[in-house]
Amino acid sequence: MPIIRVEMFPGRTLDQKRDLARELTDGFVRACGGAGEKLHVVITEVERENWGVGGELMSDK
Amino acid sequence: MPIIRVEMFPGRTLDQKRDLARELTDGFVRACGGAGEKLHVVITEVERENWGVGGELMSDK
Amino acid sequence: MPIIRVEMFPGRTLDQKRDLARELTDGFVRACGGAGEKLHVVITEVERENWGVGGELMSDK
Amino acid sequence: MPIIRVEMFPGRTLDQKRDLARELTDGFVRACGGAGEKLHVVITEVERENWGVGGELMSDK
Amino acid sequence: MPIIRVEMFPGRTLDQKRDLARELTDGFVRACGGAGEKLHVVITEVERENWGVGGELMSDK
Amino acid sequence: MPIIRVEMFPGRTLDQKRDLARELTDGFVRACGGAGEKLHVVITEVERENWGVGGELMSDK
């Protein structure tokens, strides 16, 4: 039932996304129980020019 | 005033999005009242390779 | 598969939430097709003092 | 840098949340690399009466 | 039209929230133009036990 | 620590985004205190055909 969303920079391969969906699902089940079959993982890729930390865009760092 | 967000796969036509904004707005008003004039609907299209269910990406299913 | 989230003020009854889940699900299916069985609706209730419009909190309007 | 958000039902203990933050952080690093020191995990607890699936609230199932 | 959401720890006073809605609205208008009348600011307060950084809950730090 | 997200139409320049990250960070600190070094600003650009107000897409207005 749970929904997990990830915001990260672009550039991960399909294999990394595949691993990520698996790792987050299994990690949730280890920590909280349940079966994981209906757990959603939604990945959002955020460009460095759309992500600021400390008032500065990551594309400027 | 309410804000409704939809995450769905890409591929819907402009007409479907138009219907979706109308349906969700009218449906909210029927259920909860109010006028709907200021209701926002924000659609996010999520690629199948960015959406996992049960630890598996939808692009692999 | 789609996920719909609603942000709205508190104060709706359980019956209104029940209607809302049904209305948004059916409305999505009418606009975009699919079966709706796996469609999620997640409601977040936001206090008026946590919602500003035009720089002013709704609790002050 | 990544941000992971989890929406789940209430009722997990502090220890389960502690494990969850650790599991999701480590799982992200295993799948995607990086150090994880700055990875955020934000948990949102959603009541069953605020979560519908297939047009029906989870509190009614 | 824009929507700004803020996730922060609980504990801010109503006056601080009032200032926050004003500051974020005015700051957006200075940076990006527009009138700000329809700009939404939605604040979510996240408990320290629901926020992890580097795999550790903020309530444990 | 706080996370600020902005949803807005596409079309802002890199300079405007730079100003936006700075303005929102400084505005948060003025209103709520803290140092701002770890404050995240995440910008999401939403196409007009994906944003409805009052049941009508912004691309149709």
Coordinates of C-alpha atoms in Angstrom, one line a residue:
Chain A
M1 CA 0.0 0.0 0.0
P2 CA 2.7 2.5 0.8
I3 CA 4.0 5.0 -1.8
I4 CA 7.6 5.9 -1.9
R5 CA 8.8 8.8 -4.0
V6 CA 12.3 9.7 -4.9
E7 CA 13.6 13.0 -6.2
M8 CA 17.2 12.7 -7.6
F9 CA 19.4 14.1 -10.3
P10 CA 19.0 12.6 -13.8
G11 CA 21.7 10.3 -15.1
R12 CA 20.9 7.0 -13.5
T13 CA 20.7 4.0 -15.9
L14 CA 17.7 1.8 -16.3
D15 CA 19.5 -0.9 -14.3
Q16 CA 20.1 1.5 -11.4
K17 CA 16.4 2.4 -11.4
R18 CA 15.5 -1.2 -11.5
D19 CA 17.8 -1.8 -8.5
L20 CA 16.4 1.2 -6.7
A21 CA 12.8 0.1 -7.0
R22 CA 13.8 -3.3 -5.6
E23 CA 16.0 -1.9 -2.8
L24 CA 13.4 0.6 -1.6
T25 CA 10.7 -2.0 -1.7
D26 CA 12.7 -4.7 0.2
G27 CA 14.0 -2.1 2.6
F28 CA 10.5 -1.0 3.5
V29 CA 9.3 -4.5 4.1
R30 CA 12.3 -5.3 6.3
A31 CA 11.7 -2.2 8.4
C32 CA 7.9 -2.1 8.5
G33 CA 6.6 -5.6 7.5
G34 CA 3.9 -6.3 4.9
A35 CA 4.4 -8.0 1.6
G36 CA 5.5 -5.2 -0.7
E37 CA 3.5 -6.4 -3.7
K38 CA 1.5 -3.3 -3.8
L39 CA 4.2 -0.8 -2.8
H40 CA 4.7 2.0 -5.3
V41 CA 8.0 3.6 -6.1
V42 CA 7.8 6.8 -8.1
I43 CA 11.0 8.4 -9.3
T44 CA 11.3 12.1 -10.3
E45 CA 14.4 13.3 -12.0
V46 CA 15.2 16.9 -11.1
E47 CA 17.7 18.9 -13.2
R48 CA 20.6 20.5 -11.3
E49 CA 19.3 23.9 -12.4
N50 CA 16.0 23.2 -10.7
W51 CA 17.5 22.2 -7.4
G52 CA 18.9 24.8 -5.0
V53 CA 20.7 24.1 -1.7
G54 CA 21.6 27.0 0.6
G55 CA 20.2 29.5 -1.9
E56 CA 22.4 28.3 -4.7
L57 CA 21.5 26.2 -7.7
M58 CA 23.3 22.8 -7.9
S59 CA 24.2 23.7 -11.5
D60 CA 26.3 26.6 -10.2
K61 CA 28.2 24.6 -7.6
Chain B
M1 CA -9.1 26.3 -3.1
P2 CA -8.3 22.7 -3.2
I3 CA -5.4 21.3 -5.1
I4 CA -5.6 18.0 -6.9
R5 CA -2.6 16.3 -8.3
V6 CA -2.6 13.4 -10.7
E7 CA 0.4 11.1 -11.4
M8 CA -0.2 8.9 -14.4
F9 CA 1.6 7.4 -17.4
P10 CA 2.3 9.6 -20.4
G11 CA 0.2 9.1 -23.5
R12 CA -3.1 10.8 -22.8
T13 CA -4.3 13.2 -25.5
L14 CA -5.0 16.9 -24.9
D15 CA -8.7 16.1 -25.0
Q16 CA -8.3 13.5 -22.3
K17 CA -6.5 15.9 -20.1
R18 CA -9.2 18.5 -20.7
D19 CA -11.8 16.0 -19.7
L20 CA -9.7 15.0 -16.7
A21 CA -9.5 18.5 -15.4
R22 CA -13.3 18.9 -15.8
E23 CA -14.2 15.5 -14.3
L24 CA -12.0 15.9 -11.2
T25 CA -13.2 19.4 -10.6
D26 CA -16.8 18.5 -11.0
G27 CA -16.4 15.4 -8.9
F28 CA -14.8 17.3 -6.1
V29 CA -17.6 19.8 -6.0
R30 CA -20.3 17.1 -6.0
A31 CA -18.6 15.3 -3.1
C32 CA -17.5 18.2 -1.0
G33 CA -19.4 21.3 -2.2
G34 CA -17.9 24.7 -3.0
A35 CA -17.7 26.4 -6.4
G36 CA -14.7 24.8 -8.1
E37 CA -13.6 28.0 -9.8
K38 CA -10.4 28.1 -7.8
L39 CA -9.7 24.4 -7.8
H40 CA -6.3 23.5 -9.2
V41 CA -5.6 20.2 -11.1
V42 CA -1.9 19.5 -11.7
I43 CA -1.0 16.6 -13.9
T44 CA 2.4 14.9 -13.7
E45 CA 3.2 12.3 -16.4
V46 CA 5.5 9.6 -15.0
E47 CA 7.4 7.3 -17.4
R48 CA 7.0 3.6 -16.9
E49 CA 10.7 3.3 -16.2
N50 CA 10.2 5.7 -13.3
W51 CA 7.3 3.8 -11.7
G52 CA 7.8 0.6 -9.8
V53 CA 5.1 -1.6 -8.2
G54 CA 6.1 -4.5 -6.0
G55 CA 9.8 -3.8 -6.6
E56 CA 9.6 -4.1 -10.3
L57 CA 9.5 -1.2 -12.9
M58 CA 6.4 -0.9 -15.0
S59 CA 8.6 -0.8 -18.1
D60 CA 9.7 -4.4 -17.2
K61 CA 6.2 -5.8 -16.7
Chain C
M1 CA -2.2 2.7 -11.4
P2 CA -2.6 6.4 -11.2
I3 CA -2.3 8.3 -7.9
I4 CA -4.5 11.2 -7.2
R5 CA -3.8 13.5 -4.2
V6 CA -6.1 16.1 -2.8
E7 CA -5.1 18.9 -0.5
M8 CA -8.1 20.6 1.1
F9 CA -9.2 22.2 4.3
P10 CA -10.2 20.0 7.2
G11 CA -13.9 19.6 8.1
R12 CA -15.2 17.1 5.6
T13 CA -17.2 14.2 7.0
L14 CA -16.3 10.6 6.4
D15 CA -19.2 10.4 4.0
Q16 CA -17.8 13.3 2.0
K17 CA -14.4 11.6 1.8
R18 CA -16.1 8.4 0.7
D19 CA -17.9 10.2 -2.0
L20 CA -14.7 12.0 -3.0
A21 CA -12.7 8.8 -3.4
R22 CA -15.5 7.4 -5.6
E23 CA -16.0 10.6 -7.6
L24 CA -12.3 11.1 -8.4
T25 CA -11.8 7.5 -9.3
D26 CA -14.9 7.3 -11.6
G27 CA -14.0 10.7 -13.1
F28 CA -10.5 9.5 -13.9
V29 CA -11.8 6.4 -15.6
R30 CA -14.4 8.3 -17.7
A31 CA -11.7 10.8 -18.9
C32 CA -8.7 8.5 -19.4
G33 CA -10.0 4.9 -19.5
G34 CA -8.7 1.9 -17.5
A35 CA -10.4 0.1 -14.7
G36 CA -9.8 2.2 -11.6
E37 CA -9.3 -0.8 -9.3
K38 CA -5.8 0.2 -8.6
L39 CA -6.2 3.9 -8.6
H40 CA -5.1 5.5 -5.3
V41 CA -6.7 8.7 -3.8
V42 CA -4.7 10.2 -1.0
I43 CA -6.3 13.1 0.9
T44 CA -4.3 15.6 2.9
E45 CA -6.1 18.0 5.2
V46 CA -4.3 21.4 5.4
E47 CA -5.2 23.8 8.2
R48 CA -6.2 27.3 7.2
E49 CA -3.2 28.7 9.1
N50 CA -0.9 26.5 6.9
W51 CA -2.4 27.7 3.6
G52 CA -1.6 31.1 2.2
V53 CA -3.0 32.7 -1.0
G54 CA -1.7 36.0 -2.3
G55 CA 0.7 36.2 0.6
E56 CA -2.0 36.0 3.3
L57 CA -3.0 33.0 5.4
M58 CA -6.5 31.7 4.9
S59 CA -7.0 31.9 8.6
D60 CA -6.6 35.6 8.4
K61 CA -9.1 36.2 5.5
Chain D
M1 CA 21.1 15.1 -2.0
P2 CA 18.2 12.9 -3.0
I3 CA 14.9 13.2 -1.1
I4 CA 12.8 10.2 -0.4
R5 CA 9.2 10.5 0.8
V6 CA 7.1 7.7 2.2
E7 CA 3.4 7.8 2.6
M8 CA 2.1 5.0 4.8
F9 CA -0.6 4.2 7.4
P10 CA 0.0 5.3 11.0
G11 CA 1.0 2.8 13.6
R12 CA 4.7 2.2 13.1
T13 CA 6.8 2.4 16.2
L14 CA 9.7 4.8 16.5
D15 CA 12.1 1.8 16.1
Q16 CA 10.4 0.9 12.8
K17 CA 10.8 4.5 11.5
R18 CA 14.4 4.4 12.6
D19 CA 15.0 1.2 10.6
L20 CA 13.0 2.7 7.7
A21 CA 15.2 5.8 7.5
R22 CA 18.3 3.6 7.6
E23 CA 17.0 1.0 5.1
L24 CA 15.9 3.5 2.5
T25 CA 19.1 5.5 2.8
D26 CA 21.4 2.4 2.5
G27 CA 19.2 0.9 -0.3
F28 CA 19.5 4.1 -2.3
V29 CA 23.3 4.2 -2.0
R30 CA 23.6 0.5 -3.0
A31 CA 21.4 1.1 -6.1
C32 CA 22.7 4.5 -7.2
G33 CA 25.9 5.2 -5.4
G34 CA 26.9 8.4 -3.5
A35 CA 27.4 8.7 0.2
G36 CA 23.9 9.1 1.7
E37 CA 25.0 11.6 4.3
K38 CA 22.7 14.3 2.9
L39 CA 19.9 12.0 1.8
H40 CA 16.6 13.1 3.3
V41 CA 13.7 10.7 4.2
V42 CA 10.4 12.3 5.0
I43 CA 7.6 10.1 6.3
T44 CA 4.0 11.1 6.0
E45 CA 1.4 9.1 7.9
V46 CA -2.0 8.9 6.1
E47 CA -5.1 7.8 8.0
R48 CA -7.1 4.9 6.4
E49 CA -10.0 7.3 6.0
N50 CA -7.9 9.5 3.9
W51 CA -6.6 6.8 1.5
G52 CA -8.8 5.3 -1.1
V53 CA -8.0 2.4 -3.5
G54 CA -10.3 1.5 -6.3
G55 CA -12.8 4.2 -5.2
E56 CA -13.2 2.9 -1.7
L57 CA -11.6 4.2 1.5
M58 CA -9.2 1.8 3.2
S59 CA -11.2 2.4 6.5
D60 CA -14.2 0.8 4.8
K61 CA -12.3 -2.3 3.5
Chain E
M1 CA -0.7 30.6 -10.3
P2 CA 2.4 29.1 -8.8
I3 CA 2.2 26.7 -5.9
I4 CA 4.9 26.8 -3.2
R5 CA 5.0 24.1 -0.6
V6 CA 7.2 24.1 2.5
E7 CA 8.1 21.2 4.7
M8 CA 9.6 22.2 8.0
F9 CA 9.6 21.1 11.7
P10 CA 6.7 22.1 13.9
G11 CA 7.0 24.9 16.4
R12 CA 6.6 28.1 14.3
T13 CA 4.2 30.6 15.6
L14 CA 1.2 31.9 13.7
D15 CA 3.2 35.2 13.2
Q16 CA 6.1 33.3 11.7
K17 CA 3.8 31.4 9.3
R18 CA 2.1 34.7 8.4
D19 CA 5.6 36.2 7.6
L20 CA 6.5 33.1 5.7
A21 CA 3.5 33.2 3.4
R22 CA 4.3 36.9 2.7
E23 CA 8.1 36.5 2.3
L24 CA 7.8 33.5 -0.1
T25 CA 5.1 35.2 -2.2
D26 CA 7.0 38.5 -2.5
G27 CA 10.3 36.6 -3.1
F28 CA 8.7 34.7 -6.0
V29 CA 7.3 37.8 -7.6
R30 CA 10.7 39.6 -7.3
A31 CA 12.5 36.7 -9.0
C32 CA 10.0 35.7 -11.6
G33 CA 7.5 38.5 -12.0
G34 CA 3.7 38.3 -12.0
A35 CA 1.3 39.6 -9.4
G36 CA 1.3 37.0 -6.6
E37 CA -2.4 37.4 -5.9
K38 CA -3.1 33.8 -6.9
L39 CA 0.1 32.3 -5.5
H40 CA -0.5 29.5 -3.1
V41 CA 1.8 28.6 -0.1
V42 CA 1.1 25.3 1.6
I43 CA 3.0 24.5 4.8
T44 CA 3.5 21.0 6.0
E45 CA 4.8 20.5 9.5
V46 CA 6.9 17.3 9.8
E47 CA 7.8 15.8 13.2
R48 CA 11.5 15.2 13.9
E49 CA 10.7 11.5 14.2
N50 CA 9.4 11.5 10.7
W51 CA 12.4 13.2 9.1
G52 CA 15.7 11.4 8.5
V53 CA 18.9 12.8 7.2
G54 CA 21.9 10.5 6.4
G55 CA 19.9 7.5 7.6
E56 CA 19.2 8.9 11.1
L57 CA 16.0 10.4 12.4
M58 CA 16.3 14.0 13.4
S59 CA 14.7 13.1 16.8
D60 CA 17.8 11.0 17.5
K61 CA 20.4 13.7 16.6
Chain F
M1 CA 16.6 21.5 6.9
P2 CA 13.4 22.8 5.3
I3 CA 12.4 21.7 1.8
I4 CA 10.6 24.2 -0.4
R5 CA 9.1 23.1 -3.7
V6 CA 7.8 25.4 -6.4
E7 CA 5.4 24.4 -9.2
M8 CA 5.3 27.0 -11.9
F9 CA 4.9 27.3 -15.7
P10 CA 8.1 26.7 -17.8
G11 CA 9.8 29.6 -19.4
R12 CA 11.9 31.2 -16.6
T13 CA 15.5 31.8 -17.4
L14 CA 18.4 30.3 -15.5
D15 CA 18.9 33.7 -13.9
Q16 CA 15.4 33.8 -12.7
K17 CA 15.7 30.4 -11.2
R18 CA 18.9 31.5 -9.5
D19 CA 17.2 34.5 -8.0
L20 CA 14.2 32.3 -7.0
A21 CA 16.4 29.9 -5.0
R22 CA 18.1 32.8 -3.3
E23 CA 14.8 34.7 -2.6
L24 CA 13.0 31.8 -1.2
T25 CA 15.9 30.8 1.0
D26 CA 16.5 34.3 2.4
G27 CA 12.7 34.8 2.8
F28 CA 12.4 31.6 4.8
V29 CA 15.3 32.6 7.1
R30 CA 13.8 36.1 7.7
A31 CA 10.4 34.6 8.6
C32 CA 11.5 31.5 10.6
G33 CA 15.1 31.9 11.5
G34 CA 17.9 29.4 11.1
A35 CA 20.9 29.5 8.7
G36 CA 19.5 28.4 5.4
E37 CA 22.6 26.5 4.4
K38 CA 20.8 23.2 4.2
L39 CA 17.5 24.6 2.9
H40 CA 16.5 22.8 -0.3
V41 CA 14.5 24.5 -3.1
V42 CA 13.1 22.1 -5.8
I43 CA 11.5 23.6 -8.9
T44 CA 9.0 21.7 -11.0
E45 CA 8.0 23.2 -14.3
V46 CA 4.4 22.3 -15.2
E47 CA 3.2 22.7 -18.8
R48 CA 0.0 24.7 -19.3
E49 CA -1.7 21.7 -20.7
N50 CA -1.1 19.9 -17.4
W51 CA -2.5 22.6 -15.2
G52 CA -6.2 23.2 -14.8
V53 CA -8.0 25.9 -12.9
G54 CA -11.7 25.8 -12.4
G55 CA -12.0 22.7 -14.6
E56 CA -10.2 24.3 -17.6
L57 CA -6.7 23.8 -18.7
M58 CA -4.4 26.8 -18.7
S59 CA -3.5 26.1 -22.3
D60 CA -7.2 26.7 -23.2
K61 CA -7.5 30.0 -21.4

